[in-house]
Short mmCIF file of C-alpha atoms in Angstrom, two decimals:
data_model
loop_
_atom_site.label_atom_id
_atom_site.label_comp_id
_atom_site.label_asym_id
_atom_site.label_seq_id
_atom_site.Cartn_x
_atom_site.Cartn_y
_atom_site.Cartn_z
CA MET A 1020 65.42 89.77 100.57
CA ASP A 1021 63.03 91.82 102.72
CA ASP A 1022 60.24 90.26 104.77
CA MET A 1023 57.44 91.17 102.37
CA THR A 1024 59.19 89.75 99.31
CA GLN A 1025 60.05 86.62 101.26
CA ARG A 1026 56.39 86.05 102.17
CA LEU A 1027 55.24 86.61 98.60
CA VAL A 1028 57.88 84.24 97.24
CA GLU A 1029 57.08 81.54 99.79
CA ASN A 1030 53.41 81.77 98.85
CA ALA A 1031 54.24 81.45 95.14
CA CYS A 1032 56.56 78.50 95.84
CA ILE A 1033 53.76 76.50 97.47
CA ARG A 1034 51.52 77.04 94.46
CA PHE A 1035 54.33 76.17 92.06
CA ILE A 1036 55.17 72.86 93.76
CA MET A 1037 51.53 71.84 93.96
CA SER A 1038 51.09 72.62 90.25
CA ILE A 1039 53.70 70.05 89.14
CA ASP A 1040 51.96 67.09 87.48
CA ARG A 1041 53.20 63.98 89.32
CA ASP A 1042 52.31 61.68 86.41
CA ALA A 1043 54.34 63.92 84.10
CA VAL A 1044 57.30 63.58 86.46
CA CYS A 1045 57.20 59.81 85.97
CA ARG A 1046 56.82 60.13 82.20
CA LEU A 1047 59.82 62.45 82.19
CA ALA A 1048 61.99 59.99 84.13
CA SER A 1049 60.88 57.09 81.95
CA SER A 1050 61.85 58.99 78.81
CA PHE A 1051 65.47 58.96 80.02
CA ASN A 1052 65.42 55.26 80.94
CA HIS A 1053 64.32 53.50 77.76
CA GLY A 1054 60.64 53.99 78.56
CA LYS A 1055 60.68 51.76 81.67
CA PRO A 1056 57.59 52.15 83.88
CA CYS A 1057 58.23 54.54 86.73
CA ARG A 1058 56.55 55.59 89.94
CA LEU A 1059 57.16 58.10 92.72
CA VAL A 1060 58.66 56.90 96.01
CA GLY A 1061 57.43 58.79 99.06
CA LYS A 1062 56.86 62.53 99.17
CA HIS A 1063 58.71 65.24 97.33
CA LYS A 1064 61.67 66.89 99.06
CA LYS A 1065 61.75 70.68 99.03
CA GLY A 1066 65.02 72.58 99.35
CA SER A 1067 65.69 76.30 99.27
CA PHE A 1068 65.82 76.52 95.47
CA ASN A 1069 64.77 73.11 94.14
CA VAL A 1070 62.11 70.48 94.66
CA CYS A 1071 63.02 66.81 94.19
CA PHE A 1072 60.84 63.82 93.39
CA PRO A 1073 62.35 60.40 94.21
CA VAL A 1074 61.40 57.81 91.59
CA THR A 1075 61.96 54.12 91.06
CA PHE A 1076 61.50 51.94 87.98
CA GLU A 1077 59.43 48.82 87.77
CA PRO A 1078 61.51 45.71 86.98
CA ALA A 1079 61.41 44.42 83.43
CA ARG A 1080 59.10 41.42 83.15
CA GLY A 1081 59.19 39.83 79.70
CA ARG A 1082 60.99 36.48 79.82
CA GLN A 1083 61.93 36.47 83.49
CA GLU A 1084 60.50 34.00 85.94
CA VAL A 1085 57.84 35.14 88.39
CA GLU A 1086 60.16 34.47 91.32
CA ASP A 1087 62.81 36.77 89.81
CA VAL A 1088 60.22 39.49 89.25
CA GLU A 1089 59.02 39.31 92.83
CA MET A 1090 62.60 39.45 94.10
CA GLN A 1091 63.36 42.53 91.97
CA GLU A 1092 60.20 44.24 93.18
CA GLU A 1093 61.16 43.60 96.79
CA GLN A 1094 64.68 44.92 96.21
CA GLN A 1095 63.89 47.95 94.05
CA ASN A 1096 60.37 49.25 94.52
CA ASP A 1097 60.76 50.53 98.08
CA SER A 1098 63.88 52.59 97.47
CA PRO A 1099 64.39 55.44 95.00
CA GLN A 1100 66.81 55.09 92.13
CA TRP A 1101 66.73 58.60 90.64
CA MET A 1102 65.90 62.08 91.85
CA VAL A 1103 63.95 64.24 89.39
CA ARG A 1104 64.80 67.79 90.39
CA PHE A 1105 63.05 71.00 89.35
CA PRO A 1106 64.22 74.54 90.07
CA ILE A 1107 61.50 76.32 92.09
CA LEU A 1108 60.83 79.03 89.53
CA PRO A 1109 59.30 81.69 91.85
CA ARG A 1110 62.43 81.45 94.03
CA LEU A 1111 64.82 82.16 91.15
CA ALA A 1112 65.50 85.28 89.14
CA PHE A 1113 67.40 83.46 86.36
CA PRO A 1114 66.39 79.78 86.56
CA GLU A 1115 67.81 78.58 83.23
CA GLU A 1116 71.08 80.44 83.71
CA LYS A 1117 71.37 78.95 87.20
CA LEU A 1118 70.64 75.42 85.95
CA ARG A 1119 73.07 75.64 83.04
CA GLY A 1120 75.80 76.77 85.42
CA GLU A 1121 75.10 73.94 87.84
CA ILE A 1122 75.16 71.24 85.18
CA ALA A 1123 78.33 72.65 83.62
CA THR A 1124 80.05 72.79 87.01
CA MET A 1125 79.08 69.21 87.87
CA LYS A 1126 80.41 68.00 84.52
CA TYR A 1127 83.63 69.97 84.96
CA ILE A 1128 84.15 68.68 88.51
CA ALA A 1129 83.54 65.09 87.36
CA GLN A 1130 86.13 65.49 84.57
CA HIS A 1131 88.85 67.26 86.56
CA THR A 1132 88.56 66.09 90.17
CA SER A 1133 87.62 63.11 92.32
CA ILE A 1134 85.08 65.09 94.38
CA PRO A 1135 82.07 62.76 94.79
CA MET A 1136 78.71 63.80 93.38
CA PRO A 1137 75.60 62.19 91.89
CA GLU A 1138 75.70 61.04 88.29
CA ILE A 1139 73.67 63.15 85.87
CA ARG A 1140 71.02 61.05 84.12
CA GLY A 1141 69.35 63.78 82.13
CA PHE A 1142 68.53 67.47 81.97
CA GLY A 1143 66.47 69.90 79.96
CA PHE A 1144 65.11 73.42 79.98
CA GLY A 1145 61.38 72.91 79.48
CA GLY A 1146 60.26 72.87 75.87
CA ASP A 1147 58.61 69.65 74.74
CA TYR A 1148 59.39 67.62 77.87
CA PRO A 1149 56.38 66.19 79.77
CA THR A 1150 56.40 68.71 82.63
CA GLY A 1151 57.28 71.72 80.50
CA LEU A 1152 59.73 72.79 83.23
CA PRO A 1153 63.52 72.98 83.43
CA PHE A 1154 64.86 69.90 85.22
CA LEU A 1155 67.88 67.87 86.26
CA ILE A 1156 67.71 64.11 86.81
CA LEU A 1157 70.33 62.65 89.16
CA GLU A 1158 71.26 59.20 90.36
CA PHE A 1159 69.92 58.71 93.88
CA VAL A 1160 72.68 58.76 96.50
CA GLU A 1161 72.39 56.63 99.62
CA GLY A 1162 73.54 58.27 102.80
CA ARG A 1163 72.55 61.00 105.24
CA PRO A 1164 73.03 64.76 105.12
CA LEU A 1165 75.81 65.79 107.46
CA VAL A 1166 73.39 68.25 109.06
CA GLU A 1167 71.59 65.28 110.67
CA LEU A 1168 74.74 64.34 112.61
CA LYS A 1169 76.38 66.10 115.54
CA TYR A 1170 79.41 66.84 113.40
CA ASN A 1171 80.73 69.44 115.88
CA GLU A 1172 80.78 66.87 118.70
CA LEU A 1173 82.68 64.06 116.97
CA GLU A 1174 85.37 62.07 118.70
CA PRO A 1175 88.88 62.96 117.42
CA PRO A 1176 89.29 59.92 115.09
CA ARG A 1177 85.89 60.49 113.44
CA LYS A 1178 86.46 64.23 113.23
CA GLU A 1179 89.82 63.60 111.51
CA THR A 1180 88.07 61.30 109.01
CA LEU A 1181 85.58 64.03 108.12
CA TYR A 1182 88.11 66.88 108.06
CA ARG A 1183 90.51 64.90 105.89
CA GLN A 1184 87.82 64.52 103.22
CA LEU A 1185 86.73 68.16 103.44
CA ALA A 1186 90.39 69.17 103.13
CA ASP A 1187 90.73 67.06 100.00
CA ILE A 1188 87.69 68.77 98.48
CA PHE A 1189 89.06 72.26 99.18
CA VAL A 1190 92.53 71.37 97.91
CA GLN A 1191 91.07 70.12 94.64
CA LEU A 1192 88.93 73.25 94.26
CA ARG A 1193 92.03 75.37 94.92
CA GLN A 1194 93.89 73.57 92.14
CA GLN A 1195 91.32 74.54 89.48
CA LYS A 1196 92.73 77.80 88.13
CA PHE A 1197 90.83 80.27 85.94
CA GLY A 1198 91.61 83.60 84.33
CA HIS A 1199 88.73 85.68 85.70
CA VAL A 1200 85.84 85.73 88.16
CA GLY A 1201 82.89 84.18 86.36
CA ALA A 1202 80.96 80.92 86.04
CA LEU A 1203 80.97 77.79 83.97
CA THR A 1204 78.11 77.22 81.54
CA LEU A 1205 77.15 74.80 78.77
CA ASP A 1206 78.20 75.19 75.16
CA ALA A 1207 76.04 74.26 72.16
CA ASN A 1208 77.02 70.58 72.59
CA GLY A 1209 76.10 70.47 76.27
CA ASP A 1210 79.73 70.45 77.41
CA PRO A 1211 81.15 72.73 80.12
CA THR A 1212 82.85 75.92 78.98
CA PHE A 1213 84.37 78.85 80.83
CA ALA A 1214 83.53 81.70 78.50
CA ARG A 1215 82.41 85.17 79.60
CA HIS A 1216 79.56 84.32 81.94
CA ARG A 1217 78.69 86.28 85.07
CA PRO A 1218 79.05 84.74 88.56
CA LEU A 1219 75.58 84.19 90.00
CA GLY A 1220 75.22 83.91 93.75
CA ILE A 1221 72.46 83.71 96.32
CA ASP A 1222 72.71 87.43 97.15
CA PHE A 1223 72.55 88.32 93.46
CA ASN A 1224 69.46 86.16 93.00
CA ASP A 1225 67.71 87.49 96.11
CA GLY A 1226 68.56 91.08 95.25
CA GLN A 1227 66.95 90.67 91.84
CA LEU A 1228 63.79 89.21 93.36
CA ASP A 1229 63.78 92.03 95.90
CA GLY A 1230 63.75 94.71 93.20
CA GLN A 1231 67.32 95.91 93.81
CA ASP A 1232 68.20 94.93 90.21
CA PRO A 1233 71.88 93.92 90.55
CA ALA A 1234 71.55 92.65 86.95
CA SER A 1235 71.66 96.29 85.85
CA LEU A 1236 75.21 96.39 87.27
CA LEU A 1237 76.30 92.97 86.00
CA GLY A 1238 75.07 91.75 82.62
CA PRO A 1239 74.97 88.08 81.57
CA HIS A 1240 78.42 88.24 79.93
CA ASP A 1241 80.16 90.54 82.44
CA VAL A 1242 83.10 89.08 84.38
CA PHE A 1243 85.84 90.43 86.64
CA THR A 1244 89.53 90.27 85.90
CA SER A 1245 90.61 91.59 89.31
CA ALA A 1246 89.70 90.88 92.91
CA LYS A 1247 89.21 94.61 93.46
CA GLY A 1248 86.49 94.87 90.80
CA TYR A 1249 84.66 91.82 92.13
CA ILE A 1250 84.71 93.04 95.72
CA ARG A 1251 83.62 96.54 94.67
CA PHE A 1252 80.58 94.98 92.97
CA LEU A 1253 79.70 92.94 96.08
CA THR A 1254 79.87 96.00 98.34
CA GLN A 1255 77.73 97.94 95.87
CA MET A 1256 75.08 95.22 96.19
CA ALA A 1257 75.35 95.45 99.97
CA ILE A 1258 74.66 99.19 99.92
CA THR A 1259 71.28 98.61 98.30
CA THR A 1260 70.11 96.55 101.30
CA PHE A 1261 69.02 97.91 104.64
CA CYS A 1262 68.71 96.67 108.21
CA ALA A 1263 67.18 97.76 111.49
CA SER A 1264 69.79 100.46 112.17
CA VAL A 1265 70.22 102.24 108.86
CA ILE A 1266 72.69 104.87 110.04
CA SER A 1267 75.07 102.42 111.71
CA GLN A 1268 74.85 100.12 108.69
CA LEU A 1269 75.78 102.91 106.29
CA TYR A 1270 78.78 103.87 108.40
CA ALA A 1271 79.86 100.22 108.74
CA LEU A 1272 79.68 99.75 104.96
CA HIS A 1273 81.79 102.87 104.49
CA ARG A 1274 84.44 101.53 106.87
CA MET A 1275 84.27 98.06 105.33
CA ARG A 1276 84.96 99.49 101.88
CA ASP A 1277 88.14 101.02 103.28
CA TYR A 1278 89.11 97.70 104.83
CA LEU A 1279 88.30 95.72 101.69
CA SER A 1280 90.35 98.06 99.54
CA SER A 1281 93.50 96.95 101.33
CA TRP A 1282 92.25 93.38 101.78
CA SER A 1283 91.89 92.91 98.01
CA HIS A 1284 95.27 94.49 97.22
CA SER A 1285 97.22 91.33 97.91
CA SER A 1286 99.49 89.14 95.86
CA TYR A 1287 96.35 87.35 94.63
CA ALA A 1288 94.53 90.48 93.38
CA GLY A 1289 95.11 89.68 89.70
CA GLY A 1290 94.47 85.96 89.97
CA PRO A 1291 94.55 83.09 89.72
CA PHE A 1292 90.85 82.71 90.43
CA VAL A 1293 89.58 79.44 91.84
CA LEU A 1294 86.33 77.50 91.91
CA MET A 1295 84.01 77.93 94.92
CA HIS A 1296 80.99 75.73 95.65
CA GLY A 1297 78.75 78.65 96.61
CA ASP A 1298 76.46 76.82 99.06
CA LEU A 1299 78.58 74.23 100.87
CA LEU A 1300 76.33 73.73 103.90
CA PRO A 1301 76.05 70.52 105.97
CA GLY A 1302 72.79 69.67 104.22
CA ASN A 1303 74.66 69.45 100.91
CA VAL A 1304 77.30 67.04 102.25
CA ILE A 1305 76.00 63.46 102.10
CA VAL A 1306 77.81 60.86 104.20
CA TYR A 1307 77.58 57.19 105.11
CA ASP A 1308 77.37 56.14 108.77
CA ASN A 1309 81.17 55.80 108.85
CA LEU A 1310 81.37 59.50 107.81
CA ARG A 1311 82.74 58.75 104.37
CA ILE A 1312 81.47 61.49 102.06
CA CYS A 1313 79.49 59.94 99.22
CA ALA A 1314 78.28 63.12 97.49
CA ILE A 1315 78.47 66.90 97.45
CA LEU A 1316 75.16 68.33 96.24
CA ASP A 1317 73.77 71.61 94.87
CA TRP A 1318 76.50 73.18 92.76
CA GLU A 1319 74.08 75.76 91.35
CA TRP A 1320 75.73 78.86 92.85
CA SER A 1321 79.28 77.78 92.02
CA HIS A 1322 81.58 80.30 90.37
CA THR A 1323 85.19 81.34 90.39
CA VAL A 1324 86.41 83.76 93.04
CA PRO A 1325 89.63 85.50 94.10
CA LEU A 1326 91.81 83.06 96.01
CA GLN A 1327 91.39 84.90 99.31
CA CYS A 1328 87.62 84.28 99.09
CA LEU A 1329 88.10 80.50 99.35
CA ALA A 1330 87.46 80.18 103.07
CA PRO A 1331 86.96 77.07 105.23
CA PRO A 1332 83.34 76.22 106.17
CA PHE A 1333 81.93 78.47 108.90
CA TRP A 1334 79.75 75.67 110.32
CA LEU A 1335 82.51 73.32 111.52
CA SER A 1336 82.03 74.35 115.15
CA GLY A 1337 78.23 74.10 114.91
CA VAL A 1338 77.72 77.87 115.14
CA PRO A 1339 75.40 79.68 112.68
CA LEU A 1340 76.96 82.22 110.35
CA GLU A 1341 75.29 85.18 112.07
CA GLN A 1342 76.99 84.23 115.36
CA ILE A 1343 80.55 83.40 114.33
CA PHE A 1344 81.51 87.09 114.29
CA TYR A 1345 81.05 87.43 118.06
CA LYS A 1346 84.19 87.24 120.13
CA ASN A 1347 82.98 84.47 122.43
CA ARG A 1348 82.37 82.25 119.39
CA LEU A 1349 85.77 82.77 117.79
CA PRO A 1350 87.86 80.28 119.82
CA GLY A 1351 85.70 77.34 118.71
CA ILE A 1352 85.65 78.21 115.02
CA THR A 1353 89.33 79.19 115.04
CA GLN A 1354 90.29 75.78 116.47
CA ALA A 1355 88.10 73.97 113.93
CA TRP A 1356 89.65 75.93 111.06
CA ALA A 1357 93.16 75.22 112.34
CA GLU A 1358 92.39 71.48 112.50
CA LEU A 1359 91.05 71.56 108.95
CA ALA A 1360 94.14 73.49 107.79
CA GLU A 1361 96.34 70.76 109.24
CA GLN A 1362 94.46 68.17 107.18
CA VAL A 1363 94.91 70.41 104.12
CA ARG A 1364 98.67 70.31 104.63
CA ARG A 1365 98.60 66.51 104.83
CA VAL A 1366 96.45 66.16 101.72
CA GLU A 1367 98.76 68.46 99.73
CA VAL A 1368 101.60 66.00 100.29
CA GLU A 1369 99.60 63.52 98.17
CA ARG A 1370 98.25 66.08 95.69
CA PRO A 1371 101.08 68.19 94.27
CA GLY A 1372 100.01 71.52 92.85
CA PRO A 1373 99.08 75.02 93.99
CA ARG A 1374 99.02 75.03 97.76
CA LEU A 1375 95.95 76.13 99.71
CA SER A 1376 97.96 75.85 102.92
CA GLN A 1377 99.92 78.97 101.92
CA LEU A 1378 96.68 80.90 102.38
CA TRP A 1379 95.49 78.92 105.42
CA CYS A 1380 98.95 78.88 106.97
CA HIS A 1381 97.97 79.88 110.52
CA PHE A 1382 94.93 81.21 112.27
CA GLY A 1383 96.07 84.28 114.10
CA PRO A 1384 93.90 87.43 114.27
CA GLY A 1385 94.75 88.53 110.73
CA THR A 1386 93.85 85.20 109.14
CA VAL A 1387 90.63 84.92 111.12
CA ASP A 1388 89.64 88.44 110.06
CA SER A 1389 90.28 87.51 106.44
CA MET A 1390 88.15 84.35 106.67
CA LEU A 1391 85.27 86.23 108.31
CA VAL A 1392 85.40 88.85 105.56
CA ALA A 1393 85.43 86.15 102.88
CA HIS A 1394 82.30 84.56 104.33
CA SER A 1395 80.48 87.87 104.69
CA LEU A 1396 81.22 88.82 101.06
CA HIS A 1397 79.11 85.87 99.97
CA SER A 1398 76.38 86.51 102.54
CA LEU A 1399 76.05 90.27 102.25
CA SER A 1400 73.48 90.62 105.01
CA HIS A 1401 76.36 89.84 107.38
CA LEU A 1402 78.93 92.16 105.82
CA THR A 1403 78.34 95.03 108.24
CA GLU A 1404 78.28 92.59 111.16
CA VAL A 1405 81.93 91.75 110.55
CA PHE A 1406 82.82 95.38 111.13
CA ARG A 1407 80.31 96.31 113.82
CA VAL A 1408 80.73 93.23 115.99
CA HIS A 1409 84.26 92.03 115.30
CA LEU A 1410 86.59 94.41 113.48
CA ASN A 1411 85.21 97.40 115.35
CA PHE A 1412 86.78 96.12 118.59
CA ARG A 1413 90.18 96.98 117.12
CA ASP A 1414 89.05 100.18 115.35
CA ALA A 1415 90.56 102.77 117.67
CA GLY A 1416 88.82 106.12 117.48
CA HIS A 1417 85.73 104.74 115.75
CA ALA A 1418 83.34 106.91 117.81
CA ALA A 1419 84.95 110.10 116.59
CA ARG A 1420 85.05 108.86 112.99
CA PHE A 1421 81.37 107.92 113.19
CA LYS A 1422 80.49 111.46 114.25
CA ARG A 1423 82.60 113.04 111.47
CA PHE A 1424 81.04 110.72 108.88
CA PHE A 1425 77.66 112.48 109.30
CA ASP A 1426 79.02 115.98 110.10
CA PRO A 1427 78.93 118.30 107.02
CA ALA A 1428 81.60 120.49 108.60
CA CYS A 1429 84.05 117.59 108.58
CA ASN A 1430 82.90 115.53 105.62
CA PRO A 1431 81.66 117.10 102.33
CA ALA A 1432 79.73 113.90 101.59
CA ALA A 1433 77.96 113.87 104.97
CA THR A 1434 74.84 115.52 103.58
CA ASP A 1435 74.52 112.76 100.99
CA HIS A 1436 75.11 110.14 103.68
CA GLY A 1437 72.36 111.58 105.86
CA ARG A 1438 69.97 111.82 102.90
CA LEU A 1439 70.63 108.20 101.93
CA ALA A 1440 70.10 107.06 105.52
CA ALA A 1441 66.80 108.94 105.68
CA ILE A 1442 65.63 107.43 102.38
CA LYS A 1443 66.49 103.93 103.57
CA ALA A 1444 64.69 104.51 106.87
CA GLN A 1445 61.55 105.64 105.02
CA GLN A 1446 61.77 102.62 102.71
CA ARG A 1447 61.97 100.31 105.70
CA LYS A 1448 58.88 101.87 107.30
CA ARG A 1449 56.91 101.41 104.07
CA VAL A 1450 58.08 97.81 103.73
CA GLN A 1451 57.21 97.07 107.35
CA ALA A 1452 53.70 98.45 106.84
CA SER A 1453 53.31 96.27 103.73
CA VAL A 1454 54.59 93.24 105.62
CA GLU A 1455 51.97 93.76 108.33
CA ASN A 1456 49.28 94.00 105.66
CA VAL A 1457 50.51 90.84 103.92
CA ASP A 1458 50.57 89.03 107.26
CA ARG A 1459 46.96 90.07 107.81
CA LEU A 1460 45.97 88.70 104.40
CA LEU A 1461 47.82 85.43 104.94
CA GLU A 1462 46.25 85.08 108.39
CA GLU A 1463 42.85 85.43 106.76
CA ASP A 1464 43.86 82.80 104.20
CA TYR A 1465 44.86 80.46 107.00
CA ARG A 1466 41.59 81.07 108.85
CA LEU A 1467 39.61 80.13 105.72
CA TRP A 1468 41.82 77.12 105.08
CA SER A 1469 41.47 75.92 108.67
CA ALA A 1470 37.71 76.31 108.50
CA ALA A 1471 37.58 74.42 105.19
CA LEU A 1472 39.43 71.49 106.74
CA LYS A 1473 37.16 71.66 109.81
CA ARG A 1474 40.03 71.05 112.13
CA PRO A 1475 41.11 72.96 115.24
CA ARG A 1476 43.59 75.70 114.62
CA SER A 1477 47.19 74.98 115.50
CA PRO A 1478 50.25 77.25 115.42
CA MET A 1479 52.14 74.73 113.29
CA PRO A 1480 49.71 72.41 111.41
CA VAL A 1481 51.11 69.22 109.95
CA MET A 1482 50.14 69.26 106.27
CA ASP A 1483 50.24 66.48 103.74
CA ASP A 1484 50.06 67.01 99.96
CA ASP A 1485 46.25 67.09 99.93
CA ASP A 1486 46.22 69.75 102.65
CA LEU A 1487 48.74 71.82 100.71
CA ARG A 1488 46.61 71.63 97.58
CA ARG A 1489 43.62 72.94 99.54
CA LEU A 1490 45.78 75.67 101.04
CA ALA A 1491 47.02 76.68 97.58
CA VAL A 1492 43.41 77.22 96.47
CA PHE A 1493 42.91 79.81 99.19
CA MET A 1494 46.32 81.47 98.90
CA LEU A 1495 45.59 83.54 95.83
CA PRO A 1496 48.40 85.71 94.51
CA VAL A 1497 48.92 88.40 97.11
CA GLN A 1498 50.30 90.69 94.39
CA SER A 1499 46.81 90.95 92.88
CA ARG A 1500 45.26 92.30 96.07
CA LYS A 1501 45.12 95.90 97.08
CA LEU A 1502 47.74 96.50 99.77
#
């Protein structure tokens, strides 16, 4: 997603969240709990694609003694019991499709594995429900997101505890076999089904919001029966994006397509295809203080993938995705992956079935390359980085090939390559100019908002819900202004 689209979407997300009727949220929760009185607990919690409202229910009074009522209030009213969760509609290209896939995947995982997750209490897609919005109600899970802990600095016994559980999750995902690359969805009875349903992902969603229209290449019922077809589609999506150095990106994508052609022609090219979480970040791993995993959250981008795309988490060494491709970062992540692979082997002794360890057998240069490629395929903005920063170190003669790539005398397609690079460069200049204009408009909004609050300006103001409502009044839709 380019900078301008990101700013517009963020602006729309603020207005959307502020527009949600808090009383309607409570009425919605009560409707799924026998009409018990409900109230919000604390502030809402905003994620990348969803906003959650913690709620608790007032204790039943009726025939109970006053002392019992007071005890229940003390025990229940200060802690949430359910999370009422709404997709942030401006952030999603296909919100209902995304929500149906998430619910279906959670139901499937609950039926076929022991992977921990919150219990579903209710769901709906708008209609006659109090908020009029699609929603998912989940049991509240006690614990802390793993991202709040220094998980990359754990002592060996605690690290083994964590890795053992992560290994068990990946082994169970590996053992779910499917006949094509696609996604689970709900049937007419609300049960999970694996019919012909396209695999949504974050890049697909962001590309649609960005105007690249990947949906024109992949319809709602399109699936892939081969790894080659799936990877070809991902690289086609990558070509529609652009970065600071358009020419080097175009060349890197060209070389990566060559690499991926051989990478996908493996013994796994025709399946089986396995289930991937799609967004397994530390913030979606909830743990107790003893590091026991109590829930895996946010299954919304889950879909089946070729087996070689099921890679270990990139964040185990505490390094961001955009940095793991650099050579000085590789020893740390390679060691972490090897330690996780050892736990996978131990778990497989207790869980007979298809073996993930055959894929994660050792972490020499070839295996590390494969894992980096797998991660970049599901974060396409990093696809060219794998080649330019990592694979290119072993690409003998790359300078000469780069020159021939844009030389019409050597390459009949070079003229087209140069034309495409020029078009992308012009597009980037236009987008950058629009971004600067949007920034100017938002700065003016902020100036007016700051004046309205009569408080000194600050680079990072701390805003409560009332402040955000005032801000939303000033932040009119930027799309309606003349850029």
